[in-house]
CSV table of C-alpha atoms in Angstrom, one decimal:
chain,number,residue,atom,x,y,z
P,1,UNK,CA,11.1,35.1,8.3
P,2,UNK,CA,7.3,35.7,9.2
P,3,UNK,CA,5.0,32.9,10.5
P,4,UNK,CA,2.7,34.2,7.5
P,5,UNK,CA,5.0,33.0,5.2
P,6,UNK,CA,6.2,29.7,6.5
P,7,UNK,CA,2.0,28.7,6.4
P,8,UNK,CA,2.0,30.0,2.1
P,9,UNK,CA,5.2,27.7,1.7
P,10,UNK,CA,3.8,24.7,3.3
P,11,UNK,CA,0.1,25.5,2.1
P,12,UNK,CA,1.5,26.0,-1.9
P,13,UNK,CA,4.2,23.1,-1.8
P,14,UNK,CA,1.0,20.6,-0.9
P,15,UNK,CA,-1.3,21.7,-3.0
P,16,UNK,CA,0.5,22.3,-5.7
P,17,UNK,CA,1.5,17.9,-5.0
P,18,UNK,CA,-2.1,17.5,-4.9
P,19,UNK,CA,-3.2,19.2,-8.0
P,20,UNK,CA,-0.2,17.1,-9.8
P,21,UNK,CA,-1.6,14.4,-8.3
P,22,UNK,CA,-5.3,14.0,-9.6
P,23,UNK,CA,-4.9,12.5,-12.1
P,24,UNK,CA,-2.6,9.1,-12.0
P,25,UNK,CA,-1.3,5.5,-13.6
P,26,UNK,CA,-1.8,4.1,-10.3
P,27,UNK,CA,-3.6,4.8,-6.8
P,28,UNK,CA,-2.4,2.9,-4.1
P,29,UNK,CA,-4.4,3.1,-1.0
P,30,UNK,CA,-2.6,1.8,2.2
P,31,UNK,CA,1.5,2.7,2.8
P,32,UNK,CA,2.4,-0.6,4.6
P,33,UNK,CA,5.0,-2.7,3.3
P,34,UNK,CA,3.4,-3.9,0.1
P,35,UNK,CA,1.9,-0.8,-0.9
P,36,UNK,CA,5.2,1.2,-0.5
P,37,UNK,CA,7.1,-2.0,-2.4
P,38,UNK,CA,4.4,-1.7,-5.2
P,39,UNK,CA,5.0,2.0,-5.5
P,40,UNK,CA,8.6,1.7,-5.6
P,41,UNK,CA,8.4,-0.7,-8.2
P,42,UNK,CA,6.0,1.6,-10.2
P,43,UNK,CA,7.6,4.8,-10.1
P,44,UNK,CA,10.9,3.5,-10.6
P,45,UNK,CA,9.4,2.2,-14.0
P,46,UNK,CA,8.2,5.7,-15.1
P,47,UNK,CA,4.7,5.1,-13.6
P,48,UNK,CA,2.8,8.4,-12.1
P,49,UNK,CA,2.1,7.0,-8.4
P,50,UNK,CA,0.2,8.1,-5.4
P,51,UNK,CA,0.1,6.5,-2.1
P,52,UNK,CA,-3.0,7.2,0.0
P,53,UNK,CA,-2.8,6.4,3.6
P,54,UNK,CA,-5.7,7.3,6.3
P,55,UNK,CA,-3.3,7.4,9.2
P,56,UNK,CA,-0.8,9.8,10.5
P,57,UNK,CA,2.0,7.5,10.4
P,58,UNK,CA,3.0,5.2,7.5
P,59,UNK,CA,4.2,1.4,7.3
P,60,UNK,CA,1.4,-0.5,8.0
P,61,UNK,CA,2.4,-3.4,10.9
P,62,UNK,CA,5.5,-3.3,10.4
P,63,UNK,CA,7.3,-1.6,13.5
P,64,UNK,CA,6.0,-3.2,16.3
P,65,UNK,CA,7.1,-6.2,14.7
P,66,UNK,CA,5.3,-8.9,17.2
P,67,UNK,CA,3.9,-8.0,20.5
P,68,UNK,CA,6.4,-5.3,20.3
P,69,UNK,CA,9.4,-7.1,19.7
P,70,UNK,CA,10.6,-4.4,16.1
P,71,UNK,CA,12.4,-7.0,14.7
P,72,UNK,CA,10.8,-9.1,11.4
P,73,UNK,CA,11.6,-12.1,9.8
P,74,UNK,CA,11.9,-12.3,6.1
P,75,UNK,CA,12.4,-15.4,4.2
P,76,UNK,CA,14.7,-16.5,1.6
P,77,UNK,CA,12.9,-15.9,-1.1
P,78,UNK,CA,12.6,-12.3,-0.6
P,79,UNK,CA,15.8,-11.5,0.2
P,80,UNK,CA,16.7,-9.8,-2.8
P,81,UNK,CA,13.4,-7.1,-2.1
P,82,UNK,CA,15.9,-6.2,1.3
P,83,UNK,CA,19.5,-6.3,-1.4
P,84,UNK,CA,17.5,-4.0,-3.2
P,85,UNK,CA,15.9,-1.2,-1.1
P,86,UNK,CA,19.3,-1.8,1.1
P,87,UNK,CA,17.8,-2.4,4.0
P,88,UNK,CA,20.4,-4.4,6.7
P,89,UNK,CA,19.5,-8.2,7.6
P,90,UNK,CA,21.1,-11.0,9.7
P,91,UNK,CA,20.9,-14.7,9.0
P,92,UNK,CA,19.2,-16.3,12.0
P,93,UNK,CA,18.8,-20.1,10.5
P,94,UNK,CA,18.6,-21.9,6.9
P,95,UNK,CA,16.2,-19.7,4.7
P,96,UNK,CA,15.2,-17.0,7.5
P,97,UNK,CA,17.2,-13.5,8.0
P,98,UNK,CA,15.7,-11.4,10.4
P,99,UNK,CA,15.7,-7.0,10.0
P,100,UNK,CA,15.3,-4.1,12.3
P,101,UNK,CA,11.6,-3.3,11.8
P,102,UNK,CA,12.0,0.5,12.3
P,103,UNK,CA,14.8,0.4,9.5
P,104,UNK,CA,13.1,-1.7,7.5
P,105,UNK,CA,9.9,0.8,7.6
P,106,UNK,CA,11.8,4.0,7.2
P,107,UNK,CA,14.3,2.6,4.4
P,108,UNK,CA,11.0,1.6,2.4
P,109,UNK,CA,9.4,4.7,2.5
P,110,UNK,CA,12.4,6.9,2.0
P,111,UNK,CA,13.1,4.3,-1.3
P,112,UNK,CA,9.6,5.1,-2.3
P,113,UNK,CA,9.9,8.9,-2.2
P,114,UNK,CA,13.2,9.2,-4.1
P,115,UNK,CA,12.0,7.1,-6.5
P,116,UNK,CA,9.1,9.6,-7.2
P,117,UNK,CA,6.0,8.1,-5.1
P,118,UNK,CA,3.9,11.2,-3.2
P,119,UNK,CA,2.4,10.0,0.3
P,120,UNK,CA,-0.7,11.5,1.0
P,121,UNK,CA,-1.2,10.6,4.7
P,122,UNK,CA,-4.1,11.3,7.2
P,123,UNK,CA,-6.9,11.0,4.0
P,124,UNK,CA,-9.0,8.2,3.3
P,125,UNK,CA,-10.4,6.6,1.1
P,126,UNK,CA,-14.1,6.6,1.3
P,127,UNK,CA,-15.1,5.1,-1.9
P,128,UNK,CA,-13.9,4.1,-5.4
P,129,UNK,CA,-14.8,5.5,-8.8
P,130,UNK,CA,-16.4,3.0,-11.1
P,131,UNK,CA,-17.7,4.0,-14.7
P,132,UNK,CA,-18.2,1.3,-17.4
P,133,UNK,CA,-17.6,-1.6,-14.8
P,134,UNK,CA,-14.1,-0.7,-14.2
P,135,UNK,CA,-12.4,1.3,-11.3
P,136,UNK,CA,-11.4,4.7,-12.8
P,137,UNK,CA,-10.0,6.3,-9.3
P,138,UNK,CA,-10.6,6.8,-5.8
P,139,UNK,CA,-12.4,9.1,-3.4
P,140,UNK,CA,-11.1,10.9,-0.7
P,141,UNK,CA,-11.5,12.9,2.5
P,142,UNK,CA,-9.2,14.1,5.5
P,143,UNK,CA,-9.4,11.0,8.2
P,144,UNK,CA,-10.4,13.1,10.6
P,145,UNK,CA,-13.7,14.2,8.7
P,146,UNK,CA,-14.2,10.6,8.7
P,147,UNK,CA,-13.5,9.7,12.4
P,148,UNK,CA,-16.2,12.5,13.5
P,149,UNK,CA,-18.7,11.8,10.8
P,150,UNK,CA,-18.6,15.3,9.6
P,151,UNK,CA,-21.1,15.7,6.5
P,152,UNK,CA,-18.3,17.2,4.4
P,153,UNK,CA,-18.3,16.2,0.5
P,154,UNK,CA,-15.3,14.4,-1.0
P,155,UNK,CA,-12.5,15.1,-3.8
P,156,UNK,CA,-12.1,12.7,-6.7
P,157,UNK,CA,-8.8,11.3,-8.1
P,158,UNK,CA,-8.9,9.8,-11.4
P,159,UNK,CA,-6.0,6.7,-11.9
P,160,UNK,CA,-5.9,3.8,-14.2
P,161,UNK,CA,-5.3,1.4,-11.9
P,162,UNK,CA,-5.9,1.2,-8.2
P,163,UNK,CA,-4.1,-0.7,-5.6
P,164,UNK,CA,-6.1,-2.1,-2.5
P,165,UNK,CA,-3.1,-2.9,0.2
P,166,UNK,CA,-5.3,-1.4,3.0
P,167,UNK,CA,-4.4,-4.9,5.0
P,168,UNK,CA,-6.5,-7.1,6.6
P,169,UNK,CA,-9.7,-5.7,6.4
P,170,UNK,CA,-9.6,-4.9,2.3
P,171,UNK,CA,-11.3,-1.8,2.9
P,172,UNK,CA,-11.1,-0.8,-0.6
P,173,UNK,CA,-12.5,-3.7,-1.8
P,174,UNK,CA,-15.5,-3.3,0.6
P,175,UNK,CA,-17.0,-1.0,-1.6
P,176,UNK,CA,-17.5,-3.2,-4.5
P,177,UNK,CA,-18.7,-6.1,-2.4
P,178,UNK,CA,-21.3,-3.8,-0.4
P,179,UNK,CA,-22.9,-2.4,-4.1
P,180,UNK,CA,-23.1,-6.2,-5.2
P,181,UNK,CA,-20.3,-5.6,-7.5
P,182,UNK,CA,-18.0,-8.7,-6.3
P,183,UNK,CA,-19.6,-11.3,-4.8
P,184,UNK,CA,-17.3,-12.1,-1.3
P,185,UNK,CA,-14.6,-11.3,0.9
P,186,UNK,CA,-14.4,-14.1,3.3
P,187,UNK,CA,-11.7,-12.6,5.4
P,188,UNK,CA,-8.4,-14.1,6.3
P,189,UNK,CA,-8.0,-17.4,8.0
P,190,UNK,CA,-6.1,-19.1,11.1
P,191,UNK,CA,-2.6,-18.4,11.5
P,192,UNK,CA,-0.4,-20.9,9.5
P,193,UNK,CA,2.9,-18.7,8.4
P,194,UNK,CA,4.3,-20.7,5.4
P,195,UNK,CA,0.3,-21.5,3.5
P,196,UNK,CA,0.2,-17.8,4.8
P,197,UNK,CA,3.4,-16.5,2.7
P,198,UNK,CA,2.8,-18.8,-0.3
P,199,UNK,CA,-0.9,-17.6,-0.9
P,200,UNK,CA,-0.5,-13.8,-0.4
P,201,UNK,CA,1.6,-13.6,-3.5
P,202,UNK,CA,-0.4,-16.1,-5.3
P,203,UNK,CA,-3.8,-14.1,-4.7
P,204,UNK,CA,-2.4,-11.0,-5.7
P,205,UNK,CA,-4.4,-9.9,-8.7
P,206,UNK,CA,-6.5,-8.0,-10.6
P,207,UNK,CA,-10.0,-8.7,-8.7
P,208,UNK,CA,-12.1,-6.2,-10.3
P,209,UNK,CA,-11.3,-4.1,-13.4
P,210,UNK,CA,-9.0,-1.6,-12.7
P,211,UNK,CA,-8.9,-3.0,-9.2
P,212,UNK,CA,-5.6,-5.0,-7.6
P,213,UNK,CA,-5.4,-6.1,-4.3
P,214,UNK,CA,-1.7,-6.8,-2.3
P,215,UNK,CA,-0.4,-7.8,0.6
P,216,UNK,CA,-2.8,-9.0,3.4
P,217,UNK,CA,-6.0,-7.8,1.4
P,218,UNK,CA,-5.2,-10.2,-1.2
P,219,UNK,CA,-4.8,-13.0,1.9
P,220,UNK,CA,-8.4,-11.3,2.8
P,221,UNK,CA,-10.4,-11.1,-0.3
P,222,UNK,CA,-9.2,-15.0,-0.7
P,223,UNK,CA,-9.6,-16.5,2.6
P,224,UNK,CA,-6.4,-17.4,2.8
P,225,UNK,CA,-4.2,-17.9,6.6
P,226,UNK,CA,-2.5,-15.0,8.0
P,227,UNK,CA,1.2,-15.3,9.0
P,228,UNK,CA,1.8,-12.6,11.7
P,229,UNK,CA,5.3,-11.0,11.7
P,230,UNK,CA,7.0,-12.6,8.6
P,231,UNK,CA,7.0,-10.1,5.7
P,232,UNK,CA,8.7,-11.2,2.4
P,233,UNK,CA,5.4,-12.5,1.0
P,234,UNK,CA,4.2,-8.7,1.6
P,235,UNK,CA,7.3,-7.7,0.0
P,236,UNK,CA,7.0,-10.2,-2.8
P,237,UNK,CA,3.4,-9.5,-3.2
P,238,UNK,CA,4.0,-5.4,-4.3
P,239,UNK,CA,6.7,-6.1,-6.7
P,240,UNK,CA,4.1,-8.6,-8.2
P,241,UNK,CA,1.1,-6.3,-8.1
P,242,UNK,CA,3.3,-3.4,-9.8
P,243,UNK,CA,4.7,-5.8,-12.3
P,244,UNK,CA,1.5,-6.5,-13.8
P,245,UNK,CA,0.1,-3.2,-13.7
P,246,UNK,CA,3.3,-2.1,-15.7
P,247,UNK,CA,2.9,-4.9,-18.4
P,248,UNK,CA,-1.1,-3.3,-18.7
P,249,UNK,CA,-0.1,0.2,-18.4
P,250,UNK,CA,2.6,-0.7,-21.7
């Protein structure tokens, strides 16, 4: 076994996943709860998906649950998303079960991968591709050229659809609304956890041609309240994104 060929193993496996993965039905940008739901949902549909995520670690906010405490609370409603990817829950009152976040996190992602999503972590996303007034892909560097402001050019990925669930800050969306191309992102409002939960799956849509946004972006790009460590309306809003992007996809 020399070191030589332990470095060819690893360097062909990934770029051989990379070169597969140029060309896709669906980009998703962001690996946190809703992203990885959406994914699942995708691929488990016979949809070609990518999940692009800028940092080392995947899962979004969900393990430190809140202030640390890695335990989340998931509503009745969503219940079912935690039947179906298996992941253990307890009944804590009437219509709230609360889950081990690290669990809850790793069962998510492992469900994503064996249902045929590829994680690209550590790369960004540092722009979109837009021809004819519709997203067409995404464009991509390693994170840490990005942190250091390296002048290094990027790769393209071509996809039919593109999922924003980057969070809070919408980042993908950003790059419409700084070219003029949508009009605002107001940001997300106050905490208020049930308005919160309600409007994160009712804003997920398609906000820009070939453009979705999930999860808390969708809460962002709406204005809508945040809802801190509750998660089913994450959870809620991927199946919903990746439902709709099958029915288009046909």
């Amino acid at each position: 076994m020399k070191e030589v060929e332990i470095s060819r193993t690893i360097v062909e496996a990934y770029f051989n996943d990379l070169l597969e993965n140029l060309s896709l039905d669906v980009a998703i940008v962001g690996a946190g709860p809703s992203g990885m739901v959406a994914g699942y949902y995708l691929a488990k549909n016979g949809a070609k998906v990518a999940i692009f995520e800028k940092k080392l670690s995947i899962g979004g906010g969900i393990w430190g649950g809140a202030m640390g405490f890695n335990r989340i609370v998931v509503q009745e409603e969503a219940k079912e998303i935690l039947d179906e990817f298996e992941v253990n829950y307890k009944p804590f009152r009437e219509g709230l079960y609360v889950a081990d976040a690290i669990e809850t996190a790793t069962t998510l992602a492992s469900r994503a991968v064996k249902a045929g999503v590829k994680f690209f972590n550590m790369i960004e996303v540092e722009d979109l591709v837009v021809k004819e007034n519709r997203v067409a892909g995404i464009v991509i560097n390693w994170t840490p050229v990005m942190m250091t402001g390296l002048h290094v050019d990027p790769l393209t990925v071509e996809a039919k659809f593109v999922v924003d669930s980057t969070g809070h800050g919408a980042q993908i969306s950003q790059h419409l609304l700084k070219r003029g191309m949508i009009e605002r992102i107001p940001g997300e409002g106050p905490m208020w956890a049930e308005k919160g939960e309600e409007l994160t799956v009712e804003h997920t849509r398609e906000v820009f041609p070939g453009l979705y946004v999930a999860g808390m972006a969708a809460n962002a790009i709406s204005g809508a309240p945040r809802m801190g460590p509750i998660f089913g309306g994450m959870f809620l809003s991927g199946r919903k994104a990746a439902l709709e992007i099958l029915q288009k996809l046909g």
